[in-house]
CSV table of C-alpha atoms and ligand atoms in Angstrom, one decimal:
chain,number,residue,atom,x,y,z
A,1,MET,CA,10.9,36.5,-17.5
A,2,ARG,CA,7.1,36.3,-17.2
A,3,ARG,CA,7.3,32.4,-17.5
A,4,MET,CA,10.3,32.2,-15.1
A,5,ARG,CA,8.0,34.0,-12.7
A,6,VAL,CA,5.1,32.2,-13.1
A,7,ALA,CA,7.3,29.1,-12.8
A,8,SER,CA,8.9,29.9,-9.8
A,9,LEU,CA,5.2,31.1,-7.9
A,10,VAL,CA,4.6,27.7,-9.0
A,11,VAL,CA,7.1,25.9,-7.7
A,12,ALA,CA,6.8,27.6,-4.3
A,13,GLY,CA,3.3,27.1,-4.7
A,14,ALA,CA,4.5,23.4,-5.1
A,15,ILE,CA,6.9,23.4,-1.5
A,16,VAL,CA,4.3,24.9,0.8
A,17,LEU,CA,0.9,22.4,-0.3
A,18,THR,CA,3.5,19.5,-0.1
A,19,GLY,CA,5.0,21.3,3.3
A,20,GLY,CA,8.4,21.3,2.2
A,21,VAL,CA,9.9,23.9,3.1
A,22,GLY,CA,10.5,22.4,6.9
A,23,SER,CA,11.9,19.1,4.7
A,24,PHE,CA,14.7,21.4,3.4
A,25,VAL,CA,15.8,23.0,6.5
A,26,ARG,CA,15.7,19.4,8.2
A,27,ALA,CA,18.8,16.7,8.3
A,28,ASP,CA,17.8,14.1,5.0
A,29,PRO,CA,16.8,11.2,7.3
A,30,ALA,CA,18.0,8.1,7.0
A,31,PRO,CA,16.9,4.9,5.0
A,32,SER,CA,14.6,2.5,6.7
A,33,GLU,CA,16.0,-0.5,7.9
A,34,ALA,CA,13.0,-1.6,9.5
A,35,TYR,CA,11.3,-4.7,7.4
A,36,ILE,CA,8.1,-6.8,8.2
A,37,THR,CA,9.5,-10.2,8.5
A,38,ASP,CA,8.1,-14.0,7.1
A,39,GLU,CA,8.0,-16.5,9.8
A,40,GLN,CA,11.3,-18.0,9.2
A,41,GLY,CA,12.1,-14.1,10.7
A,42,ARG,CA,13.3,-13.5,6.8
A,43,ALA,CA,12.7,-9.3,5.7
A,44,LEU,CA,10.3,-9.0,3.3
A,45,VAL,CA,11.0,-6.5,0.1
A,46,LEU,CA,6.9,-6.5,-1.0
A,47,ARG,CA,6.1,-5.6,-4.6
A,48,GLY,CA,2.7,-6.2,-6.0
A,49,PHE,CA,-0.9,-4.8,-6.6
A,50,ASN,CA,-3.9,-2.9,-5.4
A,51,THR,CA,-6.8,-5.9,-6.2
A,52,GLU,CA,-9.0,-4.3,-6.9
A,53,ASN,CA,-10.6,-1.3,-7.7
A,54,SER,CA,-13.8,-3.7,-9.0
A,55,ALA,CA,-14.1,-4.7,-5.9
A,56,LYS,CA,-15.6,-1.1,-4.7
A,57,LYS,CA,-18.7,-1.8,-5.6
A,58,THR,CA,-20.2,-6.2,-6.8
A,59,LEU,CA,-22.7,-7.1,-4.4
A,60,ASP,CA,-20.4,-10.0,-2.8
A,61,GLY,CA,-17.4,-7.7,-2.1
A,62,MET,CA,-15.1,-9.1,-4.1
A,63,PRO,CA,-13.1,-7.7,-6.8
A,64,GLU,CA,-13.8,-9.6,-10.3
A,65,PHE,CA,-10.6,-11.0,-10.8
A,66,THR,CA,-9.5,-14.7,-10.9
A,67,GLU,CA,-6.8,-17.6,-10.1
A,68,ALA,CA,-6.8,-16.8,-13.1
A,69,ASP,CA,-5.5,-13.4,-13.5
A,70,LEU,CA,-3.2,-14.4,-10.6
A,71,GLY,CA,-1.7,-17.0,-11.7
A,72,ARG,CA,-1.1,-14.2,-14.6
A,73,GLU,CA,0.3,-11.2,-13.0
A,74,HIS,CA,2.7,-14.1,-11.2
A,75,GLN,CA,4.0,-15.7,-13.9
A,76,ASP,CA,4.7,-12.0,-15.9
A,77,MET,CA,5.6,-9.7,-13.3
A,78,GLY,CA,6.7,-12.1,-9.8
A,79,THR,CA,4.6,-9.9,-7.6
A,80,ASN,CA,4.9,-11.8,-3.8
A,81,PHE,CA,1.9,-9.4,-2.8
A,82,VAL,CA,-1.2,-7.8,-2.6
A,83,ARG,CA,-3.2,-4.8,-0.9
A,84,PHE,CA,-7.0,-6.8,-1.0
A,85,LEU,CA,-9.3,-4.4,-0.4
A,86,ILE,CA,-12.2,-5.7,2.1
A,87,SER,CA,-14.7,-3.9,3.3
A,88,TRP,CA,-16.5,-2.9,6.0
A,89,ARG,CA,-20.4,-2.9,4.6
A,90,SER,CA,-19.9,-6.5,3.3
A,91,ILE,CA,-18.0,-7.8,6.7
A,92,GLU,CA,-20.4,-6.3,9.8
A,93,PRO,CA,-23.9,-6.0,7.2
A,94,GLN,CA,-26.1,-5.4,10.0
A,95,PRO,CA,-25.2,-3.9,13.4
A,96,GLY,CA,-22.9,-7.1,14.9
A,97,VAL,CA,-23.5,-9.5,12.5
A,98,TYR,CA,-20.3,-10.5,10.1
A,99,SER,CA,-20.9,-12.3,7.7
A,100,GLU,CA,-19.8,-16.0,7.4
A,101,VAL,CA,-20.3,-15.8,3.5
A,102,TYR,CA,-18.0,-12.8,2.9
A,103,LEU,CA,-15.7,-14.3,4.8
A,104,ASP,CA,-15.4,-17.2,3.2
A,105,LEU,CA,-15.4,-16.2,-0.3
A,106,LEU,CA,-12.5,-14.0,0.9
A,107,ALA,CA,-11.1,-17.2,2.0
A,108,GLU,CA,-11.1,-18.5,-0.9
A,109,ARG,CA,-9.3,-15.8,-2.4
A,110,LEU,CA,-6.8,-15.7,-0.3
A,111,ASP,CA,-6.2,-19.5,-0.1
A,112,TRP,CA,-4.8,-19.2,-4.2
A,113,TYR,CA,-2.2,-16.5,-2.7
A,114,ALA,CA,-1.2,-19.1,0.0
A,115,GLU,CA,-0.4,-21.5,-3.2
A,116,ARG,CA,2.1,-19.0,-4.8
A,117,GLY,CA,4.2,-18.0,-2.0
A,118,TYR,CA,2.1,-14.3,-2.0
A,119,HIS,CA,2.0,-12.2,1.2
A,120,VAL,CA,-1.4,-10.3,1.8
A,121,MET,CA,-2.4,-7.0,3.9
A,122,LEU,CA,-6.1,-7.4,4.1
A,123,ASP,CA,-7.6,-3.6,3.3
A,124,MET,CA,-10.1,-1.8,5.3
A,125,HIS,CA,-11.2,0.6,1.7
A,126,GLN,CA,-13.6,3.3,1.9
A,127,ASP,CA,-13.9,6.8,-0.7
A,128,LEU,CA,-15.9,9.1,0.6
A,129,TRP,CA,-17.3,7.1,3.9
A,130,SER,CA,-20.0,4.9,2.1
A,131,ALA,CA,-22.0,4.4,-0.9
A,132,ALA,CA,-24.5,5.3,1.1
A,133,ILE,CA,-24.0,9.2,0.8
A,134,ALA,CA,-25.9,8.8,-2.6
A,135,PRO,CA,-27.9,5.6,-3.0
A,136,GLY,CA,-28.5,4.9,-6.0
A,137,ARG,CA,-25.8,7.7,-7.7
A,138,ASP,CA,-22.3,6.1,-8.7
A,139,THR,CA,-20.2,9.2,-6.3
A,140,GLY,CA,-17.8,6.7,-5.9
A,141,GLY,CA,-18.7,6.2,-2.4
A,142,ASN,CA,-18.0,2.8,-1.0
A,143,GLY,CA,-17.1,1.4,2.3
A,144,ALA,CA,-19.4,1.6,5.6
A,145,PRO,CA,-22.2,-0.1,5.7
A,146,ALA,CA,-25.6,2.4,5.0
A,147,TRP,CA,-26.2,1.4,8.6
A,148,ALA,CA,-23.4,3.4,9.9
A,149,THR,CA,-23.8,6.6,7.5
A,150,HIS,CA,-25.8,9.7,9.5
A,151,MET,CA,-25.7,12.6,7.3
A,152,ASP,CA,-27.9,14.4,9.4
A,153,GLY,CA,-29.8,15.4,6.7
A,154,LEU,CA,-27.4,17.5,4.7
A,155,PRO,CA,-27.2,17.6,1.5
A,156,VAL,CA,-24.5,16.1,-1.3
A,157,GLY,CA,-24.5,17.4,-4.2
A,158,SER,CA,-23.0,16.2,-7.5
A,159,HIS,CA,-19.9,16.7,-9.1
A,160,ASP,CA,-17.4,15.9,-12.4
A,161,MET,CA,-14.7,15.1,-9.7
A,162,TRP,CA,-14.6,12.6,-7.7
A,163,GLU,CA,-12.8,14.3,-4.7
A,164,MET,CA,-15.3,16.9,-4.5
A,165,TYR,CA,-17.7,15.3,-2.7
A,166,TYR,CA,-15.3,15.2,0.6
A,167,LEU,CA,-16.2,18.8,0.5
A,168,ASP,CA,-20.0,18.6,0.5
A,169,PRO,CA,-21.6,18.5,3.8
A,170,GLY,CA,-23.6,15.4,4.1
A,171,VAL,CA,-19.7,13.6,3.9
A,172,ILE,CA,-18.4,15.9,6.2
A,173,ARG,CA,-21.0,15.7,8.8
A,174,ALA,CA,-21.1,11.5,8.2
A,175,PHE,CA,-17.0,11.7,8.9
A,176,ASP,CA,-17.9,13.8,11.9
A,177,ASN,CA,-20.1,11.4,13.4
A,178,PHE,CA,-17.8,8.0,13.1
A,179,TRP,CA,-14.9,10.1,14.5
A,180,ASN,CA,-17.5,11.1,17.1
A,181,THR,CA,-16.8,14.8,16.6
A,182,THR,CA,-20.6,15.5,17.2
A,183,GLY,CA,-20.7,14.4,20.1
A,184,ASN,CA,-23.5,11.5,19.1
A,185,HIS,CA,-22.2,8.0,17.7
A,186,PRO,CA,-19.4,6.6,20.1
A,187,GLU,CA,-20.4,3.2,18.7
A,188,LEU,CA,-19.4,3.4,15.6
A,189,ALA,CA,-15.8,3.5,16.0
A,190,GLU,CA,-16.8,0.3,18.3
A,191,HIS,CA,-18.1,-1.8,15.6
A,192,TYR,CA,-14.9,-0.4,13.4
A,193,ALA,CA,-12.7,-1.7,15.9
A,194,ASN,CA,-15.0,-5.4,16.3
A,195,ALA,CA,-15.8,-5.6,12.7
A,196,TRP,CA,-11.7,-5.7,12.1
A,197,ARG,CA,-11.5,-7.9,15.3
A,198,ALA,CA,-13.7,-10.9,13.3
A,199,VAL,CA,-11.7,-10.5,10.7
A,200,ALA,CA,-8.4,-10.7,12.5
A,201,GLN,CA,-10.5,-13.9,13.9
A,202,ARG,CA,-10.7,-15.8,11.1
A,203,PHE,CA,-7.6,-15.3,9.4
A,204,ALA,CA,-5.1,-14.9,12.5
A,205,ASP,CA,-3.5,-18.1,11.2
A,206,HIS,CA,-3.9,-17.9,7.8
A,207,PRO,CA,-0.3,-18.6,5.8
A,208,ALA,CA,-1.0,-15.5,3.5
A,209,VAL,CA,-1.9,-12.9,5.4
A,210,VAL,CA,0.6,-10.8,6.3
A,211,ALA,CA,-0.6,-7.3,7.5
A,212,TYR,CA,-3.9,-5.4,8.7
A,213,ASP,CA,-4.2,-2.3,6.9
A,214,LEU,CA,-6.5,-0.6,9.3
A,215,MET,CA,-8.4,2.3,7.5
A,216,ASN,CA,-7.9,3.5,3.6
A,217,GLU,CA,-7.4,6.7,3.3
A,218,PRO,CA,-8.3,8.5,6.2
A,219,TYR,CA,-10.7,11.8,6.4
A,220,GLY,CA,-10.9,13.9,9.0
A,221,GLY,CA,-14.4,15.3,8.5
A,222,THR,CA,-14.3,18.8,9.8
A,223,LEU,CA,-11.0,18.5,11.4
A,224,GLN,CA,-8.0,18.8,9.2
A,225,GLY,CA,-4.7,17.3,9.3
A,226,PRO,CA,-2.2,17.1,12.5
A,227,VAL,CA,-5.6,17.7,15.4
A,228,PHE,CA,-7.3,14.9,13.5
A,229,GLU,CA,-4.0,12.8,13.1
A,230,SER,CA,-2.8,13.4,16.3
A,231,GLY,CA,-6.3,12.9,18.0
A,232,PRO,CA,-9.4,10.7,16.6
A,233,LEU,CA,-7.0,9.4,13.8
A,234,THR,CA,-4.3,7.5,16.2
A,235,ALA,CA,-7.3,7.6,18.6
A,236,LEU,CA,-9.4,4.7,16.3
A,237,TYR,CA,-5.7,2.8,15.3
A,238,GLN,CA,-5.4,2.2,18.9
A,239,ARG,CA,-8.4,1.4,19.8
A,240,THR,CA,-8.2,-1.2,17.0
A,241,THR,CA,-4.8,-2.9,17.4
A,242,ASP,CA,-6.2,-3.6,20.7
A,243,ALA,CA,-9.4,-5.8,18.8
A,244,ILE,CA,-6.9,-6.7,16.6
A,245,ARG,CA,-4.6,-8.0,19.6
A,246,THR,CA,-7.3,-9.8,21.5
A,247,VAL,CA,-7.7,-12.6,18.7
A,248,ASP,CA,-4.4,-12.5,17.0
A,249,GLU,CA,-0.4,-11.3,17.9
A,250,ASP,CA,1.8,-11.9,14.7
A,251,ASN,CA,-0.2,-10.3,11.9
A,252,TRP,CA,1.1,-6.9,11.7
A,253,ILE,CA,-0.5,-3.8,11.7
A,254,CYS,CA,-0.5,-1.2,9.6
A,255,VAL,CA,-1.5,2.8,9.8
A,256,ALA,CA,-1.9,5.4,7.1
A,257,PRO,CA,-1.9,9.1,7.7
A,258,GLN,CA,-4.7,11.8,6.5
A,259,ALA,CA,-4.8,11.2,2.3
A,260,MET,CA,-5.1,15.3,2.1
A,261,GLY,CA,-1.9,16.8,2.0
A,262,ASN,CA,0.1,13.3,2.6
A,263,ASN,CA,-0.8,11.6,-0.5
A,264,TRP,CA,0.9,15.2,-1.8
A,265,GLY,CA,4.0,14.5,0.8
A,266,SER,CA,3.0,17.1,3.3
A,267,PRO,CA,4.0,15.6,6.3
A,268,SER,CA,1.9,13.8,9.1
A,269,GLY,CA,0.7,14.4,12.7
A,270,LEU,CA,-0.2,11.4,13.3
A,271,GLY,CA,1.1,9.5,16.8
A,272,LYS,CA,2.2,6.3,18.3
A,273,ILE,CA,0.2,3.7,18.3
A,274,THR,CA,1.2,1.0,21.0
A,275,ASP,CA,1.3,-2.2,20.5
A,276,ASN,CA,0.3,-5.2,23.4
A,277,ARG,CA,1.2,-7.9,22.5
A,278,ASP,CA,4.6,-10.4,23.8
A,279,GLY,CA,8.0,-9.3,21.9
A,280,GLU,CA,8.6,-6.4,19.5
A,281,GLN,CA,6.4,-3.8,17.9
A,282,ARG,CA,4.4,-5.2,14.3
A,283,ILE,CA,3.0,-2.0,13.3
A,284,ALA,CA,3.9,-0.7,9.6
A,285,TYR,CA,3.6,2.9,8.2
A,286,CYS,CA,1.4,2.7,4.4
A,287,PRO,CA,1.0,6.2,3.1
A,288,HIS,CA,-0.1,7.2,0.0
A,289,ILE,CA,1.4,9.1,-2.7
A,290,TYR,CA,-0.5,10.8,-6.3
A,291,PRO,CA,1.4,13.5,-7.2
A,292,LEU,CA,-1.0,16.6,-7.5
A,293,PRO,CA,0.4,17.4,-11.0
A,294,MET,CA,0.5,13.9,-12.3
A,295,ASP,CA,-3.8,13.3,-11.1
A,296,LEU,CA,-4.5,16.6,-12.8
A,297,GLY,CA,-3.0,15.5,-16.3
A,298,GLY,CA,0.2,16.8,-15.8
A,299,GLY,CA,2.1,13.4,-17.3
A,300,TYR,CA,6.1,13.4,-16.0
A,301,GLU,CA,7.5,16.4,-18.4
A,302,GLY,CA,8.5,19.4,-18.7
A,303,ILE,CA,7.4,21.7,-15.5
A,304,SER,CA,4.9,19.1,-14.3
A,305,ARG,CA,7.7,16.4,-13.9
A,306,ASP,CA,9.8,18.9,-11.5
A,307,LEU,CA,7.1,19.6,-9.3
A,308,VAL,CA,6.5,15.9,-9.6
A,309,ASP,CA,9.9,14.8,-8.3
A,310,ALA,CA,9.7,18.0,-5.6
A,311,THR,CA,6.7,16.1,-4.2
A,312,ILE,CA,8.8,12.4,-4.1
A,313,ALA,CA,11.2,14.0,-2.4
A,314,SER,CA,9.0,16.0,0.5
A,315,TRP,CA,6.7,12.3,0.6
A,316,ARG,CA,9.8,10.4,1.0
A,317,ASP,CA,11.6,12.5,3.6
A,318,ASN,CA,8.3,13.4,5.7
A,319,THR,CA,7.3,9.2,5.3
A,320,LEU,CA,10.8,8.1,7.1
A,321,ARG,CA,10.0,10.7,9.6
A,322,THR,CA,6.4,9.4,10.3
A,323,ALA,CA,8.1,6.3,10.3
A,324,ALA,CA,11.3,6.9,13.1
A,325,SER,CA,8.5,8.6,15.0
A,326,LEU,CA,6.0,5.7,15.0
A,327,GLY,CA,8.8,3.8,16.6
A,328,ASP,CA,11.4,3.5,13.5
A,329,VAL,CA,8.6,0.9,11.9
A,330,PRO,CA,8.7,-0.5,8.7
A,331,ILE,CA,7.1,1.6,5.3
A,332,ILE,CA,4.4,-0.1,2.8
A,333,LEU,CA,4.6,2.7,0.1
A,334,GLY,CA,0.5,1.6,-0.3
A,335,GLU,CA,-0.8,3.4,-3.1
A,336,PHE,CA,0.9,4.8,-6.3
A,337,GLY,CA,-0.6,4.7,-9.7
A,338,LEU,CA,-1.5,6.5,-12.8
A,339,ASP,CA,-2.9,6.1,-16.4
A,340,THR,CA,0.3,5.3,-18.4
A,341,THR,CA,-0.6,6.8,-21.4
A,342,LEU,CA,0.2,10.2,-20.3
A,343,PRO,CA,3.5,11.0,-21.6
A,344,GLY,CA,6.4,9.8,-19.5
A,345,ALA,CA,4.5,7.7,-17.3
A,346,ILE,CA,6.7,4.6,-17.2
A,347,ASP,CA,9.4,6.8,-16.0
A,348,TYR,CA,7.5,7.8,-13.0
A,349,VAL,CA,7.2,4.4,-12.4
A,350,GLU,CA,10.4,3.7,-12.3
A,351,LYS,CA,11.8,6.9,-10.3
A,352,ILE,CA,8.8,5.7,-7.6
A,353,TYR,CA,10.0,2.0,-7.4
A,354,GLU,CA,13.4,3.4,-7.4
A,355,THR,CA,12.7,5.8,-4.3
A,356,ALA,CA,11.0,2.8,-2.6
A,357,ALA,CA,14.1,0.5,-2.6
A,358,GLU,CA,16.1,3.0,-1.5
A,359,MET,CA,13.4,3.8,1.4
A,360,GLY,CA,13.3,0.1,2.3
A,361,ALA,CA,10.0,-0.2,1.7
A,362,GLY,CA,7.1,-2.3,0.0
A,363,VAL,CA,4.9,-1.3,-3.0
A,364,ALA,CA,1.4,-1.7,-4.1
A,365,TYR,CA,0.0,-0.6,-7.2
A,366,TRP,CA,-2.8,1.0,-7.7
A,367,SER,CA,-4.2,-1.1,-9.2
A,368,ARG,CA,-4.5,-4.4,-10.7
A,369,ASP,CA,-8.4,-3.1,-12.8
A,370,ASP,CA,-7.7,-3.6,-16.3
A,371,GLY,CA,-7.3,-0.6,-18.8
A,372,ASP,CA,-4.9,2.6,-18.7
A,373,TRP,CA,-3.5,2.6,-15.2
A,374,GLY,CA,-3.4,-1.7,-14.7
A,375,PRO,CA,-0.5,-4.0,-16.0
A,376,TYR,CA,-3.6,-5.1,-19.0
A,377,GLU,CA,-6.0,-4.3,-21.9
A,378,GLU,CA,-9.4,-5.2,-21.2
A,379,ASP,CA,-8.6,-8.1,-23.5
A,380,GLY,CA,-6.0,-9.1,-21.8
A,381,SER,CA,-3.1,-8.3,-23.6
A,382,ALA,CA,-0.6,-6.5,-21.9
A,383,ARG,CA,0.3,-2.7,-21.4
A,384,ASN,CA,3.6,-1.5,-21.1
A,385,LEU,CA,3.5,-1.7,-17.0
A,386,VAL,CA,4.2,-4.9,-17.3
A,387,ALA,CA,8.2,-4.3,-18.5
A,388,ALA,CA,8.4,-2.0,-15.8
A,389,LEU,CA,7.3,-3.9,-13.4
A,390,ASP,CA,8.9,-7.1,-13.6
A,391,LYS,CA,12.2,-6.5,-12.5
A,392,PRO,CA,14.9,-8.4,-10.4
A,393,TYR,CA,13.9,-8.4,-6.1
A,394,PRO,CA,14.8,-9.3,-3.2
A,395,ARG,CA,12.0,-11.3,-2.1
A,396,ALA,CA,13.1,-12.5,1.2
A,397,VAL,CA,16.1,-12.0,3.2
A,398,ALA,CA,18.3,-13.5,5.6
A,399,GLY,CA,18.9,-10.5,7.7
A,400,THR,CA,18.9,-6.8,7.7
A,401,PRO,CA,18.6,-5.1,3.5
A,402,ILE,CA,21.0,-1.8,3.8
A,403,SER,CA,21.0,-1.5,0.3
A,404,TRP,CA,19.2,-2.4,-3.1
A,405,SER,CA,19.1,-1.5,-6.8
A,406,SER,CA,18.2,-3.4,-9.8
A,407,THR,CA,17.7,-2.5,-13.6
A,408,VAL,CA,16.2,-5.6,-16.1
A,409,ASP,CA,18.9,-7.5,-16.0
A,410,ARG,CA,21.3,-6.4,-12.5
A,411,LEU,CA,20.7,-6.8,-9.0
A,412,GLU,CA,22.8,-5.5,-6.0
A,413,LEU,CA,22.0,-6.3,-3.0
A,414,THR,CA,23.9,-5.7,0.1
A,415,TYR,CA,22.5,-6.9,3.3
A,416,ARG,CA,23.6,-7.9,6.9
A,417,PRO,CA,23.4,-11.8,7.5
A,418,ASP,CA,21.4,-12.9,10.5
A,419,PRO,CA,22.8,-16.0,11.9
A,420,THR,CA,20.1,-17.2,13.6
A,421,VAL,CA,17.5,-17.0,10.6
A,422,SER,CA,18.3,-20.8,8.1
A,423,ALA,CA,15.9,-19.7,5.7
A,424,PRO,CA,17.7,-18.4,2.5
A,425,THR,CA,17.7,-14.9,0.8
A,426,GLU,CA,15.2,-15.7,-2.2
A,427,ILE,CA,15.6,-13.3,-5.1
A,428,TYR,CA,13.3,-12.4,-8.0
A,429,LEU,CA,14.7,-12.9,-11.6
A,430,PRO,CA,12.4,-12.0,-15.0
A,431,TRP,CA,12.8,-13.7,-18.0
A,432,ARG,CA,13.3,-10.4,-20.0
A,433,GLY,CA,17.1,-10.0,-18.5
A,434,PHE,CA,17.4,-13.9,-17.4
A,435,PRO,CA,16.6,-15.8,-20.0
A,436,GLY,CA,19.2,-18.4,-19.2
A,437,GLY,CA,21.6,-19.4,-16.2
A,438,VAL,CA,23.1,-16.9,-13.7
A,439,ARG,CA,26.1,-15.0,-12.2
A,440,VAL,CA,26.4,-14.3,-8.9
A,441,ASP,CA,29.3,-12.6,-7.4
A,442,GLY,CA,29.9,-11.6,-4.2
A,443,GLY,CA,27.8,-14.7,-2.4
A,444,GLU,CA,27.1,-18.7,-3.3
A,445,VAL,CA,24.3,-20.0,-5.4
A,446,LEU,CA,22.4,-22.3,-3.2
A,447,ALA,CA,19.7,-23.1,-6.5
A,448,TRP,CA,18.4,-21.6,-9.6
A,449,ASP,CA,14.8,-22.5,-10.7
A,450,GLN,CA,14.4,-21.9,-14.6
A,451,SER,CA,10.6,-21.7,-14.3
A,452,THR,CA,9.8,-19.9,-11.1
A,453,ARG,CA,13.0,-17.8,-11.8
A,454,LEU,CA,13.6,-18.1,-8.2
A,455,LEU,CA,17.5,-17.7,-7.2
A,456,THR,CA,18.3,-18.8,-3.2
A,457,LEU,CA,21.4,-18.2,-1.8
A,458,ARG,CA,23.5,-19.6,0.8
A,459,GLN,CA,23.7,-17.5,3.9
A,460,PRO,CA,27.3,-16.1,4.7
A,461,GLN,CA,28.9,-17.7,7.9
A,462,SER,CA,29.8,-14.3,9.4
A,463,ALA,CA,27.4,-11.7,10.4
A,464,GLU,CA,29.7,-9.1,8.4
A,465,ASN,CA,27.9,-6.7,5.7
A,466,VAL,CA,28.0,-9.1,2.4
A,467,ALA,CA,27.5,-6.9,-1.3
A,468,ILE,CA,26.5,-9.3,-4.3
A,469,THR,CA,25.6,-8.2,-7.6
A,470,ILE,CA,23.4,-10.4,-10.4
A,471,THR,CA,23.9,-10.6,-13.9
A,472,PRO,CA,23.3,-12.9,-16.6
A,473,ALA,CA,26.3,-15.6,-16.4
A,474,PRO,CA,27.6,-15.0,-19.9
B,1,MNI,O1,-6.5,11.3,-4.8
B,1,MNI,C1,-6.8,10.9,-3.9
B,1,MNI,C2,-7.9,12.0,-3.0
B,1,MNI,C3,-8.0,12.9,-2.9
B,1,MNI,C4,-8.2,13.7,-2.2
B,1,MNI,C5,-8.4,13.8,-0.6
B,1,MNI,N1,-9.6,14.7,0.0
B,1,MNI,C6,-9.9,15.9,-0.6
B,1,MNI,C7,-9.9,13.9,1.5
B,1,MNI,C8,-8.7,12.4,-0.5
B,1,MNI,C9,-7.7,11.3,-1.5
B,1,MNI,N2,-7.2,9.6,-3.6
B,1,MNI,C10,-6.2,8.9,-4.7
B,1,MNI,C11,-6.7,7.3,-5.1
B,1,MNI,N3,-6.7,7.0,-3.8
B,1,MNI,C12,-7.8,5.7,-3.8
B,1,MNI,C13,-8.0,4.1,-3.7
B,1,MNI,O2,-7.6,4.6,-2.3
B,1,MNI,C14,-8.2,6.3,-6.0
B,1,MNI,O3,-9.4,5.4,-5.9
B,1,MNI,C15,-7.6,6.7,-5.9
B,1,MNI,O4,-7.1,7.0,-6.8
């Protein structure tokens, strides 16, 4: 009895926390049919990693990630996407001075991705505003340059959990100055938008680059929730989008809600961004999910699992609602990840990928670093995540995906063919499930390449929905 009462309290708490009350009484939002498209007009299903955490700290701002690492990932998991961490500190080391050295290093990495047909979303990363919140100490702070970090003499403490630094007066003030809530630093947002313009100017025509994720896990300082999101955050996104569009008409602009609350499934108050380009809008929505019970080490079993499922359900519904309100924009889950030594971890990973596929969302796992959260051990051996992520998926669809799902040796895809797209539908099929030939029901094979694991399908003549099932040839 007592346990029941405690349990219902926790569940009630979780529902309130995740903003779920509203989401339970409103109608279920429909899955998204909006996708980021490639140059041939195909809908892209994006699957890959955040690459990588190590870039937050290195002197040159680059991840400790080699071309061989990319080759291995491509071979082992067939990823086609990366959320690549970049930083304002590296782009604009001095006010108004952009580092060509940094952009050159970035270009070198982007070429590795281009050679393998990847799509890159550049992510302007920050956590806790900047490393300059506590010079010489490791707080987890990264992102902004020291010259853009104004704490007005307020203190920053010392904490075991990095998230706690968000509550320190110095950190809150650094954000308040950036958002100009203080009224003292209107120049900072302008610098930020122009730093993005410098990046977009350099990479507008780079074949790998597909999107710009304008700010990682935004935080409003003394402004929180819808007041922050609909106010200064939306304004910054609009200003940055306008700056990017002066030099780049084509790449997608991805916007995220504030991290606190939204990462746990709460609704967002983000306002609509106007995309001043010719043609249709190219805005996308890229929230994160980190269910609290999981982050607190609960794993994915027992009551923790129920709470995590409740978080996933409200996150999904709230994400679909926000994407609809931003103008039926494509969705990318920009980050999710966990210590996969936790009980039930791989079930959670599979649950998230299933949910993303149902929603029509792309996914970038956090992160590509070695160790307990990543696909490989420090010594290079593959971890449990590799097999969990190496699943069939439609990489590029010559039309609109209506629904799809997969297990290691089966893929089902329903889509509405677009007769104006001439490039074929492309499907990745892992060795694990497809060691030999393939069997396609409901479609016609154009080519099957055993070495690249790529299956291409002939485009049907009519624009009627087609349903395809792919299994290993008997
Ligand atoms: O869990 C978070 C997170 C918690 C709390 C807050 N605030 C209080 C503002 C913000 C963010 N983030 C999760 C992951 N995101 C970063 C990189 O973007 C990763 O290092 C974290 O694991």
